[in-house]
PDB file of C-alpha atoms and ligand atoms in Angstrom:
ATOM      1  CA  MET A  20       0.000   0.000   0.000  1.00 92.00           C
ATOM      2  CA  ASN A  21       1.378   3.435  -0.900  1.00 96.00           C
ATOM      3  CA  VAL A  22       1.642   6.412   1.426  1.00 98.00           C
ATOM      4  CA  PHE A  23      -1.505   8.181   0.177  1.00 98.00           C
ATOM      5  CA  GLU A  24      -3.599   5.044   0.605  1.00 98.00           C
ATOM      6  CA  LYS A  25      -2.355   4.873   4.202  1.00 98.00           C
ATOM      7  CA  ILE A  26      -3.393   8.508   4.710  1.00 98.00           C
ATOM      8  CA  ILE A  27      -6.862   7.806   3.264  1.00 98.00           C
ATOM      9  CA  ARG A  28      -7.269   4.822   5.620  1.00 97.00           C
ATOM     10  CA  GLY A  29      -6.191   6.941   8.578  1.00 96.00           C
ATOM     11  CA  ASP A  30      -3.097   4.798   9.168  1.00 97.00           C
ATOM     12  CA  LEU A  31      -0.833   7.817   8.564  1.00 98.00           C
ATOM     13  CA  PRO A  32      -1.545  11.362   9.790  1.00 98.00           C
ATOM     14  CA  CYS A  33      -1.893  14.339   7.473  1.00 98.00           C
ATOM     15  CA  LYS A  34      -2.493  18.058   7.882  1.00 98.00           C
ATOM     16  CA  LYS A  35      -5.916  18.224   6.301  1.00 98.00           C
ATOM     17  CA  VAL A  36      -7.219  21.223   4.342  1.00 98.00           C
ATOM     18  CA  LEU A  37     -10.527  19.892   3.043  1.00 98.00           C
ATOM     19  CA  GLU A  38     -12.293  16.580   2.629  1.00 98.00           C
ATOM     20  CA  ASN A  39     -15.509  15.219   1.173  1.00 98.00           C
ATOM     21  CA  GLU A  40     -16.752  11.725   0.334  1.00 98.00           C
ATOM     22  CA  GLN A  41     -14.587  11.443  -2.769  1.00 98.00           C
ATOM     23  CA  PHE A  42     -11.529  13.631  -2.251  1.00 98.00           C
ATOM     24  CA  LEU A  43      -8.989  14.735   0.329  1.00 98.00           C
ATOM     25  CA  ALA A  44      -6.626  17.720   0.334  1.00 99.00           C
ATOM     26  CA  PHE A  45      -3.686  17.975   2.730  1.00 98.00           C
ATOM     27  CA  TYR A  46      -0.371  19.805   3.055  1.00 98.00           C
ATOM     28  CA  ASP A  47       2.660  18.306   1.311  1.00 98.00           C
ATOM     29  CA  ILE A  48       5.257  17.079   3.786  1.00 98.00           C
ATOM     30  CA  ALA A  49       8.122  18.674   1.768  1.00 98.00           C
ATOM     31  CA  PRO A  50       6.700  21.970   0.479  1.00 98.00           C
ATOM     32  CA  LYS A  51       8.068  23.459  -2.755  1.00 96.00           C
ATOM     33  CA  ALA A  52       6.184  26.758  -2.315  1.00 97.00           C
ATOM     34  CA  PRO A  53       4.867  28.818   0.628  1.00 98.00           C
ATOM     35  CA  ILE A  54       1.606  26.897   0.176  1.00 98.00           C
ATOM     36  CA  HIS A  55       1.901  23.347  -1.153  1.00 98.00           C
ATOM     37  CA  VAL A  56      -1.166  21.161  -0.883  1.00 98.00           C
ATOM     38  CA  LEU A  57      -1.942  17.799  -2.451  1.00 99.00           C
ATOM     39  CA  ALA A  58      -5.421  16.852  -3.649  1.00 99.00           C
ATOM     40  CA  ILE A  59      -6.189  13.176  -4.096  1.00 98.00           C
ATOM     41  CA  PRO A  60      -9.198  11.027  -4.934  1.00 98.00           C
ATOM     42  CA  LYS A  61     -10.046   8.461  -2.244  1.00 98.00           C
ATOM     43  CA  GLN A  62     -10.401   5.801  -4.933  1.00 98.00           C
ATOM     44  CA  SER A  63      -7.080   4.500  -6.194  1.00 97.00           C
ATOM     45  CA  PHE A  64      -5.928   5.435  -9.691  1.00 98.00           C
ATOM     46  CA  LYS A  65      -2.263   5.356 -10.592  1.00 98.00           C
ATOM     47  CA  ASP A  66      -2.080   8.634 -12.463  1.00 98.00           C
ATOM     48  CA  PHE A  67      -3.857  11.179 -14.651  1.00 98.00           C
ATOM     49  CA  ASN A  68      -3.933   8.707 -17.559  1.00 98.00           C
ATOM     50  CA  GLU A  69      -6.059   6.322 -15.488  1.00 98.00           C
ATOM     51  CA  MET A  70      -8.556   8.840 -14.133  1.00 98.00           C
ATOM     52  CA  PRO A  71     -12.208   8.531 -15.225  1.00 98.00           C
ATOM     53  CA  LYS A  72     -13.295  11.769 -16.938  1.00 98.00           C
ATOM     54  CA  GLU A  73     -16.298  12.290 -14.667  1.00 98.00           C
ATOM     55  CA  LEU A  74     -14.126  12.024 -11.555  1.00 98.00           C
ATOM     56  CA  LEU A  75     -11.652  14.532 -13.023  1.00 98.00           C
ATOM     57  CA  ALA A  76     -14.514  16.968 -13.551  1.00 98.00           C
ATOM     58  CA  GLU A  77     -15.695  16.513  -9.948  1.00 98.00           C
ATOM     59  CA  MET A  78     -12.137  16.880  -8.719  1.00 98.00           C
ATOM     60  CA  SER A  79     -11.870  20.231 -10.497  1.00 98.00           C
ATOM     61  CA  VAL A  80     -14.844  21.465  -8.478  1.00 98.00           C
ATOM     62  CA  PHE A  81     -13.164  20.171  -5.294  1.00 98.00           C
ATOM     63  CA  ILE A  82      -9.908  21.940  -6.140  1.00 98.00           C
ATOM     64  CA  LEU A  83     -11.756  25.226  -6.635  1.00 98.00           C
ATOM     65  CA  GLU A  84     -13.113  24.788  -3.099  1.00 98.00           C
ATOM     66  CA  VAL A  85      -9.618  24.012  -1.789  1.00 98.00           C
ATOM     67  CA  VAL A  86      -8.036  27.155  -3.309  1.00 98.00           C
ATOM     68  CA  GLU A  87     -10.859  29.191  -1.843  1.00 98.00           C
ATOM     69  CA  VAL A  88     -10.200  27.723   1.620  1.00 98.00           C
ATOM     70  CA  LEU A  89      -6.472  28.423   1.156  1.00 98.00           C
ATOM     71  CA  GLY A  90      -7.213  32.029   0.115  1.00 98.00           C
ATOM     72  CA  ILE A  91      -5.213  31.787  -3.124  1.00 98.00           C
ATOM     73  CA  LYS A  92      -8.013  31.662  -5.682  1.00 98.00           C
ATOM     74  CA  GLU A  93      -7.546  35.306  -6.692  1.00 98.00           C
ATOM     75  CA  SER A  94      -3.796  35.744  -6.029  1.00 98.00           C
ATOM     76  CA  GLY A  95      -3.032  32.767  -8.260  1.00 98.00           C
ATOM     77  CA  TYR A  96      -1.650  29.269  -7.954  1.00 98.00           C
ATOM     78  CA  ARG A  97      -0.228  26.420  -9.982  1.00 98.00           C
ATOM     79  CA  LEU A  98      -1.743  22.986 -10.509  1.00 98.00           C
ATOM     80  CA  ILE A  99       0.687  20.212 -11.380  1.00 98.00           C
ATOM     81  CA  THR A 100       0.292  16.508 -11.776  1.00 98.00           C
ATOM     82  CA  ASN A 101       3.381  14.382 -12.346  1.00 98.00           C
ATOM     83  CA  ILE A 102       2.892  11.295 -14.491  1.00 98.00           C
ATOM     84  CA  GLY A 103       5.222   8.329 -14.698  1.00 97.00           C
ATOM     85  CA  ALA A 104       9.009   8.166 -14.827  1.00 96.00           C
ATOM     86  CA  ASP A 105       9.720  11.204 -17.009  1.00 96.00           C
ATOM     87  CA  GLY A 106       7.077  13.185 -15.139  1.00 97.00           C
ATOM     88  CA  GLY A 107       8.901  12.479 -11.881  1.00 96.00           C
ATOM     89  CA  GLN A 108       5.957  10.823 -10.159  1.00 98.00           C
ATOM     90  CA  GLU A 109       6.965   9.270  -6.836  1.00 98.00           C
ATOM     91  CA  VAL A 110       3.657   8.199  -5.338  1.00 98.00           C
ATOM     92  CA  PRO A 111       1.582   5.974  -7.664  1.00 98.00           C
ATOM     93  CA  HIS A 112      -1.775   7.364  -6.546  1.00 98.00           C
ATOM     94  CA  PHE A 113      -3.142  10.202  -8.689  1.00 98.00           C
ATOM     95  CA  HIS A 114      -2.703  13.640  -7.143  1.00 98.00           C
ATOM     96  CA  TYR A 115      -2.613  17.295  -8.021  1.00 98.00           C
ATOM     97  CA  HIS A 116      -0.025  19.540  -6.447  1.00 98.00           C
ATOM     98  CA  ILE A 117      -1.554  22.931  -5.602  1.00 98.00           C
ATOM     99  CA  LEU A 118       1.216  25.506  -5.252  1.00 98.00           C
ATOM    100  CA  GLY A 119       0.846  29.146  -4.291  1.00 98.00           C
ATOM    101  CA  GLY A 120       1.275  31.742  -1.607  1.00 98.00           C
ATOM    102  CA  GLY A 121       3.998  33.620  -3.529  1.00 97.00           C
ATOM    103  CA  LYS A 122       5.293  34.338  -7.020  1.00 95.00           C
ATOM    104  CA  LEU A 123       6.350  30.994  -8.504  1.00 95.00           C
ATOM    105  CA  ASN A 124       9.340  30.433 -10.774  1.00 91.00           C
ATOM    106  CA  TRP A 125       9.025  28.820 -14.180  1.00 90.00           C
ATOM    107  CA  GLU A 126      12.535  27.656 -14.948  1.00 87.00           C
ATOM    108  CA  LYS A 127      13.955  25.129 -17.358  1.00 83.00           C
ATOM    109  CA  LEU A 128      12.587  21.829 -16.095  1.00 79.00           C
ATOM    110  CA  VAL A 129      14.613  19.312 -18.112  1.00 83.00           C
ATOM    111  CA  LYS A 130      18.126  18.653 -16.842  1.00 74.00           C
TER     112      LYS A 130
HETATM  113  P1  LIG B  30       4.972  13.108  -6.850  1.00 92.30           P
HETATM  114  O1  LIG B  30       6.473  13.203  -6.971  1.00 92.30           O
HETATM  115  O2  LIG B  30       4.226  13.951  -7.848  1.00 92.30           O
HETATM  116  O3  LIG B  30       4.508  11.684  -6.793  1.00 92.30           O
HETATM  117  O4  LIG B  30       4.630  13.800  -5.455  1.00 92.30           O
HETATM  118  C1  LIG B  30       4.560  13.113  -4.250  1.00 92.30           C
HETATM  119  C2  LIG B  30       4.488  14.159  -3.172  1.00 92.30           C
HETATM  120  O5  LIG B  30       4.059  13.539  -1.974  1.00 92.30           O
HETATM  121  C3  LIG B  30       5.847  14.821  -2.844  1.00 92.30           C
HETATM  122  O6  LIG B  30       5.755  16.223  -3.038  1.00 92.30           O
HETATM  123  C4  LIG B  30       6.085  14.457  -1.377  1.00 92.30           C
HETATM  124  O7  LIG B  30       6.688  15.493  -0.646  1.00 92.30           O
HETATM  125  C5  LIG B  30       4.664  14.181  -0.896  1.00 92.30           C
HETATM  126  N1  LIG B  30       4.557  13.289   0.263  1.00 92.30           N
HETATM  127  C6  LIG B  30       5.150  12.079   0.428  1.00 92.30           C
HETATM  128  N2  LIG B  30       4.775  11.542   1.602  1.00 92.30           N
HETATM  129  C7  LIG B  30       3.917  12.428   2.188  1.00 92.30           C
HETATM  130  C8  LIG B  30       3.186  12.448   3.411  1.00 92.30           C
HETATM  131  N3  LIG B  30       3.246  11.434   4.299  1.00 92.30           N
HETATM  132  N4  LIG B  30       2.408  13.519   3.684  1.00 92.30           N
HETATM  133  C9  LIG B  30       2.340  14.551   2.808  1.00 92.30           C
HETATM  134  N5  LIG B  30       2.993  14.571   1.636  1.00 92.30           N
HETATM  135  C10 LIG B  30       3.769  13.544   1.327  1.00 92.30           C
END
């Protein structure tokens, strides 16, 4: 079982931002921005490629609620989802990174 599945089951703690029946948002343990939150579906899908379209649409609504709770809806934020080896995905449970709380860099990403 991966780390996000343990969080969903309550076997690992998280610093929760928002939750409903289908989704959970919590602070990333190693933040890359002043605000760095992860949004995940409670059902297990490996990555964006595997996500049912309807669930993606519902997740978009959830994320809009999360950025409102975080107070970054108007100031701006970045949504990222890493996919597979080249995408740098570490946890094989679909998630969006929600980054904000300051002006973000957009540097060359390929080494
Ligand atoms: P990715 O590389 O896109 O798979 O992102 C995985 C993210 O999960 C990384 O930003 C990690 O810092 C974060 N992470 C790993 N374990 C935890 C945890 N227990 N609680 C919160 N975030 C975590």
